[in-house]
Amino acid sequence: MSWGFLRDLLSGVNKYSTGVGRIWVAVVFMFRLLVYVAAAENIWKYEHDEFECNIKQPGCENVCFDHFFPVSHIRLWALQLIMVSTPSLLVVFHVAYRENREKHHNQKLYRNPGEIDGGLLCTYLISLILKTGFEIVFLVLFYKLYNGFKIPHLVKCDVRPCPSTVDCYISKPTEKMIFLYFLVATSCLCIILNLSELSYLIFKYSLKCYLKRYMKKQQ
Amino acid sequence: MDWGTLQTVLGGVNKHSTSIGKIWLTVLFIFRIMILVVAAERVWGDEQQDFVCNTLQPGCRNVCYDHFFPISHIRLWALQLIFVSTPALLVAMHVAYTKHEKRRRFRNGEKIDIEELKNEKIHIRGPLWWTYTSSIFFRIIFEAVFMYVFYYMYDGYQMPRLVKCDAWPCPNVVDCFVSRPTEKTTFTIFMLAVSGICMMLNLAELCYLVIKICMKEPRKT
């Protein structure tokens, strides 16, 4: 069980997406998942071992690390990737439900079970709203937990059992900051893609509805 | 989840590439991605642990390492490979869209070249030519940008054995020793050479496509 599962999930979702949705899947694959696995994970691999405090007091380093990094950036990143990909499952389930219904009743109930109309449109819109919501929640969480997206070289720690205010040095702060900014940029790009897809779908189907009603009135 | 997924996606693009494009893909997989995963990652694996400074001052090593290596070579290469592979996705999407359109028109009863649909080979012409050519152009730009970034960040392509560091909290100018500098230099030059080869392949492919379309135009007129 690893990121391969997420990859398969996203490939499955691709079939029922719009054009913008497919671009979103490509961005999540290439610029988020692949960058995470191929590059970012290794930067944070030894973060605790390389976190060094200017003191010999046992326990001080542990306590300071825990105080400044309640949840590591890389874990938050992983959670964000998982939460943001999951709403697409709603669409997959709905299509599976439709196909099941057709089989059960043994007749063609839908023009195409994978086509985005009616109930599936609602599910798709809900999944888009959830995706955008999760992205924003995680960005705000990153911002609040770490006072912005900067990673300092040095933090001053005075938690017990540290005897006084102690200098603690974080490893690879510049590299971590570069990748954090990369994460923020790709999140924002995904938010923009989701919002454009949302507006496009709402516009398209409102227009369809309006035209149908207009035709009916004409008749 | 690793480079294998990228390999699957790009392998799909292979069918619709020119011969030079296929050679480029092979070079990318064997001499860049495979070398990165199998060899380079091991060489850079212990870089901070074995970065040693001639001082006992806690924190000096961390700060000096961060000062001299703002972003590690291995991460830059991973990003370079990802960015350089991304334009091929544009081509894959365009091909998928073209096939989808052809199938739709075939279902609606229009006459379509059944052989082409059956063989699933799309010829590079019309809008696809533009997508393909832009993707090659972007590849060249990304390669050049990353090669420049490497040069700018590390003052050339050589890894020094010793760096002198006086960032706070180091008490004075401290000697810091980089681990495996010769091996790292060797791999840096190797990856640079392969980047250069890939760039030349891309340029050759671009010229080939432009010449091909220019030769077709006079024939039409």
mmCIF file with all atom_site columns, N, CA, C and O in Angstrom, chain B residues 113-158:
data_model
loop_
_atom_site.group_PDB
_atom_site.id
_atom_site.type_symbol
_atom_site.label_atom_id
_atom_site.label_alt_id
_atom_site.label_comp_id
_atom_site.label_asym_id
_atom_site.label_entity_id
_atom_site.label_seq_id
_atom_site.pdbx_PDB_ins_code
_atom_site.Cartn_x
_atom_site.Cartn_y
_atom_site.Cartn_z
_atom_site.occupancy
_atom_site.B_iso_or_equiv
_atom_site.pdbx_formal_charge
_atom_site.auth_seq_id
_atom_site.auth_comp_id
_atom_site.auth_asym_id
_atom_site.auth_atom_id
_atom_site.pdbx_PDB_model_num
ATOM 1   N N  . ASP B 1 113 ? -10.528 7.626  -42.044 1.00 0.00 ? 113 ASP B N  1
ATOM 2   C CA . ASP B 1 113 ? -9.503  6.668  -42.455 1.00 0.00 ? 113 ASP B CA 1
ATOM 3   C C  . ASP B 1 113 ? -9.452  5.550  -41.410 1.00 0.00 ? 113 ASP B C  1
ATOM 4   O O  . ASP B 1 113 ? -8.851  5.696  -40.346 1.00 0.00 ? 113 ASP B O  1
ATOM 5   N N  . ILE B 1 114 ? -10.077 4.424  -41.741 1.00 0.00 ? 114 ILE B N  1
ATOM 6   C CA . ILE B 1 114 ? -10.201 3.349  -40.743 1.00 0.00 ? 114 ILE B CA 1
ATOM 7   C C  . ILE B 1 114 ? -8.836  2.767  -40.405 1.00 0.00 ? 114 ILE B C  1
ATOM 8   O O  . ILE B 1 114 ? -8.578  2.401  -39.266 1.00 0.00 ? 114 ILE B O  1
ATOM 9   N N  . GLU B 1 115 ? -7.965  2.729  -41.402 1.00 0.00 ? 115 GLU B N  1
ATOM 10  C CA . GLU B 1 115 ? -6.640  2.167  -41.155 1.00 0.00 ? 115 GLU B CA 1
ATOM 11  C C  . GLU B 1 115 ? -5.927  2.949  -40.057 1.00 0.00 ? 115 GLU B C  1
ATOM 12  O O  . GLU B 1 115 ? -5.357  2.372  -39.147 1.00 0.00 ? 115 GLU B O  1
ATOM 13  N N  . GLU B 1 116 ? -6.026  4.304  -40.178 1.00 0.00 ? 116 GLU B N  1
ATOM 14  C CA . GLU B 1 116 ? -5.332  5.127  -39.190 1.00 0.00 ? 116 GLU B CA 1
ATOM 15  C C  . GLU B 1 116 ? -5.920  4.913  -37.803 1.00 0.00 ? 116 GLU B C  1
ATOM 16  O O  . GLU B 1 116 ? -5.210  4.834  -36.806 1.00 0.00 ? 116 GLU B O  1
ATOM 17  N N  . LEU B 1 117 ? -7.265  4.785  -37.766 1.00 0.00 ? 117 LEU B N  1
ATOM 18  C CA . LEU B 1 117 ? -7.936  4.592  -36.475 1.00 0.00 ? 117 LEU B CA 1
ATOM 19  C C  . LEU B 1 117 ? -7.551  3.250  -35.876 1.00 0.00 ? 117 LEU B C  1
ATOM 20  O O  . LEU B 1 117 ? -7.304  3.114  -34.693 1.00 0.00 ? 117 LEU B O  1
ATOM 21  N N  . LYS B 1 118 ? -7.467  2.250  -36.784 1.00 0.00 ? 118 LYS B N  1
ATOM 22  C CA . LYS B 1 118 ? -7.147  0.903  -36.295 1.00 0.00 ? 118 LYS B CA 1
ATOM 23  C C  . LYS B 1 118 ? -5.716  0.854  -35.784 1.00 0.00 ? 118 LYS B C  1
ATOM 24  O O  . LYS B 1 118 ? -5.452  0.328  -34.717 1.00 0.00 ? 118 LYS B O  1
ATOM 25  N N  . ASN B 1 119 ? -4.779  1.392  -36.583 1.00 0.00 ? 119 ASN B N  1
ATOM 26  C CA . ASN B 1 119 ? -3.378  1.340  -36.177 1.00 0.00 ? 119 ASN B CA 1
ATOM 27  C C  . ASN B 1 119 ? -3.092  2.287  -35.026 1.00 0.00 ? 119 ASN B C  1
ATOM 28  O O  . ASN B 1 119 ? -2.057  2.191  -34.398 1.00 0.00 ? 119 ASN B O  1
ATOM 29  N N  . GLU B 1 120 ? -4.022  3.192  -34.766 1.00 0.00 ? 120 GLU B N  1
ATOM 30  C CA . GLU B 1 120 ? -3.868  4.162  -33.678 1.00 0.00 ? 120 GLU B CA 1
ATOM 31  C C  . GLU B 1 120 ? -2.593  4.965  -33.822 1.00 0.00 ? 120 GLU B C  1
ATOM 32  O O  . GLU B 1 120 ? -1.958  5.321  -32.843 1.00 0.00 ? 120 GLU B O  1
ATOM 33  N N  . LYS B 1 121 ? -2.176  5.193  -35.061 1.00 0.00 ? 121 LYS B N  1
ATOM 34  C CA . LYS B 1 121 ? -1.013  6.068  -35.246 1.00 0.00 ? 121 LYS B CA 1
ATOM 35  C C  . LYS B 1 121 ? -1.517  7.398  -35.816 1.00 0.00 ? 121 LYS B C  1
ATOM 36  O O  . LYS B 1 121 ? -2.175  7.453  -36.850 1.00 0.00 ? 121 LYS B O  1
ATOM 37  N N  . ILE B 1 122 ? -1.212  8.446  -35.122 1.00 0.00 ? 122 ILE B N  1
ATOM 38  C CA . ILE B 1 122 ? -1.644  9.772  -35.564 1.00 0.00 ? 122 ILE B CA 1
ATOM 39  C C  . ILE B 1 122 ? -0.435  10.443 -36.230 1.00 0.00 ? 122 ILE B C  1
ATOM 40  O O  . ILE B 1 122 ? 0.652   10.460 -35.664 1.00 0.00 ? 122 ILE B O  1
ATOM 41  N N  . HIS B 1 123 ? -0.654  10.985 -37.421 1.00 0.00 ? 123 HIS B N  1
ATOM 42  C CA . HIS B 1 123 ? 0.445   11.665 -38.095 1.00 0.00 ? 123 HIS B CA 1
ATOM 43  C C  . HIS B 1 123 ? 0.602   13.064 -37.541 1.00 0.00 ? 123 HIS B C  1
ATOM 44  O O  . HIS B 1 123 ? -0.372  13.726 -37.205 1.00 0.00 ? 123 HIS B O  1
ATOM 45  N N  . ILE B 1 124 ? 1.855   13.499 -37.512 1.00 0.00 ? 124 ILE B N  1
ATOM 46  C CA . ILE B 1 124 ? 2.113   14.820 -36.938 1.00 0.00 ? 124 ILE B CA 1
ATOM 47  C C  . ILE B 1 124 ? 1.879   15.865 -38.000 1.00 0.00 ? 124 ILE B C  1
ATOM 48  O O  . ILE B 1 124 ? 2.787   16.207 -38.751 1.00 0.00 ? 124 ILE B O  1
ATOM 49  N N  . ARG B 1 125 ? 0.675   16.366 -38.071 1.00 0.00 ? 125 ARG B N  1
ATOM 50  C CA . ARG B 1 125 ? 0.398   17.479 -38.981 1.00 0.00 ? 125 ARG B CA 1
ATOM 51  C C  . ARG B 1 125 ? -0.753  18.302 -38.411 1.00 0.00 ? 125 ARG B C  1
ATOM 52  O O  . ARG B 1 125 ? -1.472  17.870 -37.547 1.00 0.00 ? 125 ARG B O  1
ATOM 53  N N  . GLY B 1 126 ? -0.854  19.522 -38.979 1.00 0.00 ? 126 GLY B N  1
ATOM 54  C CA . GLY B 1 126 ? -1.927  20.415 -38.537 1.00 0.00 ? 126 GLY B CA 1
ATOM 55  C C  . GLY B 1 126 ? -1.686  20.884 -37.110 1.00 0.00 ? 126 GLY B C  1
ATOM 56  O O  . GLY B 1 126 ? -0.553  21.195 -36.731 1.00 0.00 ? 126 GLY B O  1
ATOM 57  N N  . PRO B 1 127 ? -2.765  20.955 -36.298 1.00 0.00 ? 127 PRO B N  1
ATOM 58  C CA . PRO B 1 127 ? -2.617  21.468 -34.927 1.00 0.00 ? 127 PRO B CA 1
ATOM 59  C C  . PRO B 1 127 ? -1.644  20.635 -34.097 1.00 0.00 ? 127 PRO B C  1
ATOM 60  O O  . PRO B 1 127 ? -0.941  21.172 -33.241 1.00 0.00 ? 127 PRO B O  1
ATOM 61  N N  . LEU B 1 128 ? -1.594  19.308 -34.378 1.00 0.00 ? 128 LEU B N  1
ATOM 62  C CA . LEU B 1 128 ? -0.684  18.455 -33.596 1.00 0.00 ? 128 LEU B CA 1
ATOM 63  C C  . LEU B 1 128 ? 0.767   18.853 -33.847 1.00 0.00 ? 128 LEU B C  1
ATOM 64  O O  . LEU B 1 128 ? 1.599   18.791 -32.936 1.00 0.00 ? 128 LEU B O  1
ATOM 65  N N  . TRP B 1 129 ? 1.038   19.307 -35.079 1.00 0.00 ? 129 TRP B N  1
ATOM 66  C CA . TRP B 1 129 ? 2.405   19.738 -35.394 1.00 0.00 ? 129 TRP B CA 1
ATOM 67  C C  . TRP B 1 129 ? 2.799   20.892 -34.504 1.00 0.00 ? 129 TRP B C  1
ATOM 68  O O  . TRP B 1 129 ? 3.910   20.949 -33.979 1.00 0.00 ? 129 TRP B O  1
ATOM 69  N N  . TRP B 1 130 ? 1.852   21.839 -34.313 1.00 0.00 ? 130 TRP B N  1
ATOM 70  C CA . TRP B 1 130 ? 2.125   22.994 -33.463 1.00 0.00 ? 130 TRP B CA 1
ATOM 71  C C  . TRP B 1 130 ? 2.336   22.573 -32.015 1.00 0.00 ? 130 TRP B C  1
ATOM 72  O O  . TRP B 1 130 ? 3.256   23.078 -31.360 1.00 0.00 ? 130 TRP B O  1
ATOM 73  N N  . THR B 1 131 ? 1.486   21.668 -31.527 1.00 0.00 ? 131 THR B N  1
ATOM 74  C CA . THR B 1 131 ? 1.631   21.208 -30.130 1.00 0.00 ? 131 THR B CA 1
ATOM 75  C C  . THR B 1 131 ? 2.973   20.524 -29.951 1.00 0.00 ? 131 THR B C  1
ATOM 76  O O  . THR B 1 131 ? 3.703   20.780 -28.989 1.00 0.00 ? 131 THR B O  1
ATOM 77  N N  . TYR B 1 132 ? 3.313   19.638 -30.897 1.00 0.00 ? 132 TYR B N  1
ATOM 78  C CA . TYR B 1 132 ? 4.548   18.873 -30.806 1.00 0.00 ? 132 TYR B CA 1
ATOM 79  C C  . TYR B 1 132 ? 5.752   19.810 -30.835 1.00 0.00 ? 132 TYR B C  1
ATOM 80  O O  . TYR B 1 132 ? 6.686   19.682 -30.038 1.00 0.00 ? 132 TYR B O  1
ATOM 81  N N  . THR B 1 133 ? 5.712   20.771 -31.787 1.00 0.00 ? 133 THR B N  1
ATOM 82  C CA . THR B 1 133 ? 6.845   21.695 -31.916 1.00 0.00 ? 133 THR B CA 1
ATOM 83  C C  . THR B 1 133 ? 6.974   22.565 -30.664 1.00 0.00 ? 133 THR B C  1
ATOM 84  O O  . THR B 1 133 ? 8.098   22.786 -30.186 1.00 0.00 ? 133 THR B O  1
ATOM 85  N N  . SER B 1 134 ? 5.836   23.058 -30.135 1.00 0.00 ? 134 SER B N  1
ATOM 86  C CA . SER B 1 134 ? 5.941   23.870 -28.903 1.00 0.00 ? 134 SER B CA 1
ATOM 87  C C  . SER B 1 134 ? 6.492   23.038 -27.759 1.00 0.00 ? 134 SER B C  1
ATOM 88  O O  . SER B 1 134 ? 7.258   23.550 -26.934 1.00 0.00 ? 134 SER B O  1
ATOM 89  N N  . SER B 1 135 ? 6.109   21.759 -27.699 1.00 0.00 ? 135 SER B N  1
ATOM 90  C CA . SER B 1 135 ? 6.609   20.941 -26.592 1.00 0.00 ? 135 SER B CA 1
ATOM 91  C C  . SER B 1 135 ? 8.124   20.785 -26.687 1.00 0.00 ? 135 SER B C  1
ATOM 92  O O  . SER B 1 135 ? 8.816   20.854 -25.668 1.00 0.00 ? 135 SER B O  1
ATOM 93  N N  . ILE B 1 136 ? 8.635   20.617 -27.901 1.00 0.00 ? 136 ILE B N  1
ATOM 94  C CA . ILE B 1 136 ? 10.090  20.498 -28.059 1.00 0.00 ? 136 ILE B CA 1
ATOM 95  C C  . ILE B 1 136 ? 10.756  21.811 -27.682 1.00 0.00 ? 136 ILE B C  1
ATOM 96  O O  . ILE B 1 136 ? 11.794  21.834 -26.991 1.00 0.00 ? 136 ILE B O  1
ATOM 97  N N  . PHE B 1 137 ? 10.144  22.925 -28.100 1.00 0.00 ? 137 PHE B N  1
ATOM 98  C CA . PHE B 1 137 ? 10.690  24.250 -27.778 1.00 0.00 ? 137 PHE B CA 1
ATOM 99  C C  . PHE B 1 137 ? 10.773  24.440 -26.269 1.00 0.00 ? 137 PHE B C  1
ATOM 100 O O  . PHE B 1 137 ? 11.802  24.878 -25.737 1.00 0.00 ? 137 PHE B O  1
ATOM 101 N N  . PHE B 1 138 ? 9.688   24.089 -25.565 1.00 0.00 ? 138 PHE B N  1
ATOM 102 C CA . PHE B 1 138 ? 9.691   24.240 -24.100 1.00 0.00 ? 138 PHE B CA 1
ATOM 103 C C  . PHE B 1 138 ? 10.720  23.341 -23.454 1.00 0.00 ? 138 PHE B C  1
ATOM 104 O O  . PHE B 1 138 ? 11.367  23.717 -22.477 1.00 0.00 ? 138 PHE B O  1
ATOM 105 N N  . ARG B 1 139 ? 10.897  22.145 -24.002 1.00 0.00 ? 139 ARG B N  1
ATOM 106 C CA . ARG B 1 139 ? 11.902  21.235 -23.454 1.00 0.00 ? 139 ARG B CA 1
ATOM 107 C C  . ARG B 1 139 ? 13.283  21.867 -23.512 1.00 0.00 ? 139 ARG B C  1
ATOM 108 O O  . ARG B 1 139 ? 14.051  21.801 -22.557 1.00 0.00 ? 139 ARG B O  1
ATOM 109 N N  . ILE B 1 140 ? 13.569  22.468 -24.680 1.00 0.00 ? 140 ILE B N  1
ATOM 110 C CA . ILE B 1 140 ? 14.884  23.091 -24.853 1.00 0.00 ? 140 ILE B CA 1
ATOM 111 C C  . ILE B 1 140 ? 15.063  24.229 -23.843 1.00 0.00 ? 140 ILE B C  1
ATOM 112 O O  . ILE B 1 140 ? 16.106  24.349 -23.198 1.00 0.00 ? 140 ILE B O  1
ATOM 113 N N  . ILE B 1 141 ? 14.011  25.024 -23.692 1.00 0.00 ? 141 ILE B N  1
ATOM 114 C CA . ILE B 1 141 ? 14.092  26.152 -22.751 1.00 0.00 ? 141 ILE B CA 1
ATOM 115 C C  . ILE B 1 141 ? 14.341  25.636 -21.333 1.00 0.00 ? 141 ILE B C  1
ATOM 116 O O  . ILE B 1 141 ? 15.201  26.152 -20.612 1.00 0.00 ? 141 ILE B O  1
ATOM 117 N N  . PHE B 1 142 ? 13.586  24.614 -20.912 1.00 0.00 ? 142 PHE B N  1
ATOM 118 C CA . PHE B 1 142 ? 13.748  24.104 -19.545 1.00 0.00 ? 142 PHE B CA 1
ATOM 119 C C  . PHE B 1 142 ? 15.139  23.537 -19.320 1.00 0.00 ? 142 PHE B C  1
ATOM 120 O O  . PHE B 1 142 ? 15.752  23.772 -18.275 1.00 0.00 ? 142 PHE B O  1
ATOM 121 N N  . GLU B 1 143 ? 15.665  22.796 -20.313 1.00 0.00 ? 143 GLU B N  1
ATOM 122 C CA . GLU B 1 143 ? 17.016  22.246 -20.184 1.00 0.00 ? 143 GLU B CA 1
ATOM 123 C C  . GLU B 1 143 ? 18.009  23.372 -19.988 1.00 0.00 ? 143 GLU B C  1
ATOM 124 O O  . GLU B 1 143 ? 18.848  23.335 -19.077 1.00 0.00 ? 143 GLU B O  1
ATOM 125 N N  . ALA B 1 144 ? 17.911  24.393 -20.855 1.00 0.00 ? 144 ALA B N  1
ATOM 126 C CA . ALA B 1 144 ? 18.859  25.512 -20.793 1.00 0.00 ? 144 ALA B CA 1
ATOM 127 C C  . ALA B 1 144 ? 18.760  26.228 -19.447 1.00 0.00 ? 144 ALA B C  1
ATOM 128 O O  . ALA B 1 144 ? 19.787  26.541 -18.825 1.00 0.00 ? 144 ALA B O  1
ATOM 129 N N  . VAL B 1 145 ? 17.520  26.461 -18.996 1.00 0.00 ? 145 VAL B N  1
ATOM 130 C CA . VAL B 1 145 ? 17.333  27.175 -17.724 1.00 0.00 ? 145 VAL B CA 1
ATOM 131 C C  . VAL B 1 145 ? 17.977  26.405 -16.574 1.00 0.00 ? 145 VAL B C  1
ATOM 132 O O  . VAL B 1 145 ? 18.700  26.971 -15.751 1.00 0.00 ? 145 VAL B O  1
ATOM 133 N N  . PHE B 1 146 ? 17.740  25.096 -16.523 1.00 0.00 ? 146 PHE B N  1
ATOM 134 C CA . PHE B 1 146 ? 18.301  24.320 -15.422 1.00 0.00 ? 146 PHE B CA 1
ATOM 135 C C  . PHE B 1 146 ? 19.816  24.245 -15.487 1.00 0.00 ? 146 PHE B C  1
ATOM 136 O O  . PHE B 1 146 ? 20.492  24.289 -14.457 1.00 0.00 ? 146 PHE B O  1
ATOM 137 N N  . MET B 1 147 ? 20.364  24.138 -16.711 1.00 0.00 ? 147 MET B N  1
ATOM 138 C CA . MET B 1 147 ? 21.822  24.108 -16.826 1.00 0.00 ? 147 MET B CA 1
ATOM 139 C C  . MET B 1 147 ? 22.409  25.423 -16.320 1.00 0.00 ? 147 MET B C  1
ATOM 140 O O  . MET B 1 147 ? 23.427  25.444 -15.621 1.00 0.00 ? 147 MET B O  1
ATOM 141 N N  . TYR B 1 148 ? 21.722  26.530 -16.632 1.00 0.00 ? 148 TYR B N  1
ATOM 142 C CA . TYR B 1 148 ? 22.196  27.826 -16.160 1.00 0.00 ? 148 TYR B CA 1
ATOM 143 C C  . TYR B 1 148 ? 22.082  27.931 -14.640 1.00 0.00 ? 148 TYR B C  1
ATOM 144 O O  . TYR B 1 148 ? 22.978  28.448 -13.972 1.00 0.00 ? 148 TYR B O  1
ATOM 145 N N  . VAL B 1 149 ? 20.956  27.447 -14.108 1.00 0.00 ? 149 VAL B N  1
ATOM 146 C CA . VAL B 1 149 ? 20.750  27.516 -12.653 1.00 0.00 ? 149 VAL B CA 1
ATOM 147 C C  . VAL B 1 149 ? 21.857  26.759 -11.915 1.00 0.00 ? 149 VAL B C  1
ATOM 148 O O  . VAL B 1 149 ? 22.411  27.239 -10.930 1.00 0.00 ? 149 VAL B O  1
ATOM 149 N N  . PHE B 1 150 ? 22.217  25.576 -12.434 1.00 0.00 ? 150 PHE B N  1
ATOM 150 C CA . PHE B 1 150 ? 23.311  24.800 -11.848 1.00 0.00 ? 150 PHE B CA 1
ATOM 151 C C  . PHE B 1 150 ? 24.596  25.607 -11.848 1.00 0.00 ? 150 PHE B C  1
ATOM 152 O O  . PHE B 1 150 ? 25.300  25.709 -10.856 1.00 0.00 ? 150 PHE B O  1
ATOM 153 N N  . TYR B 1 151 ? 24.877  26.200 -13.033 1.00 0.00 ? 151 TYR B N  1
ATOM 154 C CA . TYR B 1 151 ? 26.126  26.946 -13.188 1.00 0.00 ? 151 TYR B CA 1
ATOM 155 C C  . TYR B 1 151 ? 26.176  28.129 -12.224 1.00 0.00 ? 151 TYR B C  1
ATOM 156 O O  . TYR B 1 151 ? 27.190  28.388 -11.575 1.00 0.00 ? 151 TYR B O  1
ATOM 157 N N  . TYR B 1 152 ? 25.030  28.824 -12.129 1.00 0.00 ? 152 TYR B N  1
ATOM 158 C CA . TYR B 1 152 ? 24.962  30.037 -11.314 1.00 0.00 ? 152 TYR B CA 1
ATOM 159 C C  . TYR B 1 152 ? 25.053  29.714 -9.833  1.00 0.00 ? 152 TYR B C  1
ATOM 160 O O  . TYR B 1 152 ? 25.776  30.362 -9.073  1.00 0.00 ? 152 TYR B O  1
ATOM 161 N N  . MET B 1 153 ? 24.323  28.652 -9.427  1.00 0.00 ? 153 MET B N  1
ATOM 162 C CA . MET B 1 153 ? 24.268  28.350 -7.995  1.00 0.00 ? 153 MET B CA 1
ATOM 163 C C  . MET B 1 153 ? 25.562  27.784 -7.450  1.00 0.00 ? 153 MET B C  1
ATOM 164 O O  . MET B 1 153 ? 25.916  28.028 -6.300  1.00 0.00 ? 153 MET B O  1
ATOM 165 N N  . TYR B 1 154 ? 26.258  26.994 -8.260  1.00 0.00 ? 154 TYR B N  1
ATOM 166 C CA . TYR B 1 154 ? 27.432  26.304 -7.742  1.00 0.00 ? 154 TYR B CA 1
ATOM 167 C C  . TYR B 1 154 ? 28.732  26.781 -8.361  1.00 0.00 ? 154 TYR B C  1
ATOM 168 O O  . TYR B 1 154 ? 29.744  26.101 -8.256  1.00 0.00 ? 154 TYR B O  1
ATOM 169 N N  . ASP B 1 155 ? 28.679  27.988 -8.989  1.00 0.00 ? 155 ASP B N  1
ATOM 170 C CA . ASP B 1 155 ? 29.903  28.574 -9.564  1.00 0.00 ? 155 ASP B CA 1
ATOM 171 C C  . ASP B 1 155 ? 30.616  27.568 -10.429 1.00 0.00 ? 155 ASP B C  1
ATOM 172 O O  . ASP B 1 155 ? 31.791  27.258 -10.217 1.00 0.00 ? 155 ASP B O  1
ATOM 173 N N  . GLY B 1 156 ? 29.918  27.057 -11.414 1.00 0.00 ? 156 GLY B N  1
ATOM 174 C CA . GLY B 1 156 ? 30.555  26.063 -12.287 1.00 0.00 ? 156 GLY B CA 1
ATOM 175 C C  . GLY B 1 156 ? 30.028  24.681 -11.943 1.00 0.00 ? 156 GLY B C  1
ATOM 176 O O  . GLY B 1 156 ? 29.076  24.523 -11.179 1.00 0.00 ? 156 GLY B O  1
ATOM 177 N N  . TYR B 1 157 ? 30.682  23.679 -12.508 1.00 0.00 ? 157 TYR B N  1
ATOM 178 C CA . TYR B 1 157 ? 30.177  22.317 -12.344 1.00 0.00 ? 157 TYR B CA 1
ATOM 179 C C  . TYR B 1 157 ? 31.095  21.447 -11.507 1.00 0.00 ? 157 TYR B C  1
ATOM 180 O O  . TYR B 1 157 ? 30.944  20.237 -11.462 1.00 0.00 ? 157 TYR B O  1
ATOM 181 N N  . GLN B 1 158 ? 32.029  22.112 -10.798 1.00 0.00 ? 158 GLN B N  1
ATOM 182 C CA . GLN B 1 158 ? 32.937  21.305 -10.004 1.00 0.00 ? 158 GLN B CA 1
ATOM 183 C C  . GLN B 1 158 ? 32.550  21.358 -8.537  1.00 0.00 ? 158 GLN B C  1
ATOM 184 O O  . GLN B 1 158 ? 32.155  22.408 -8.021  1.00 0.00 ? 158 GLN B O  1
#
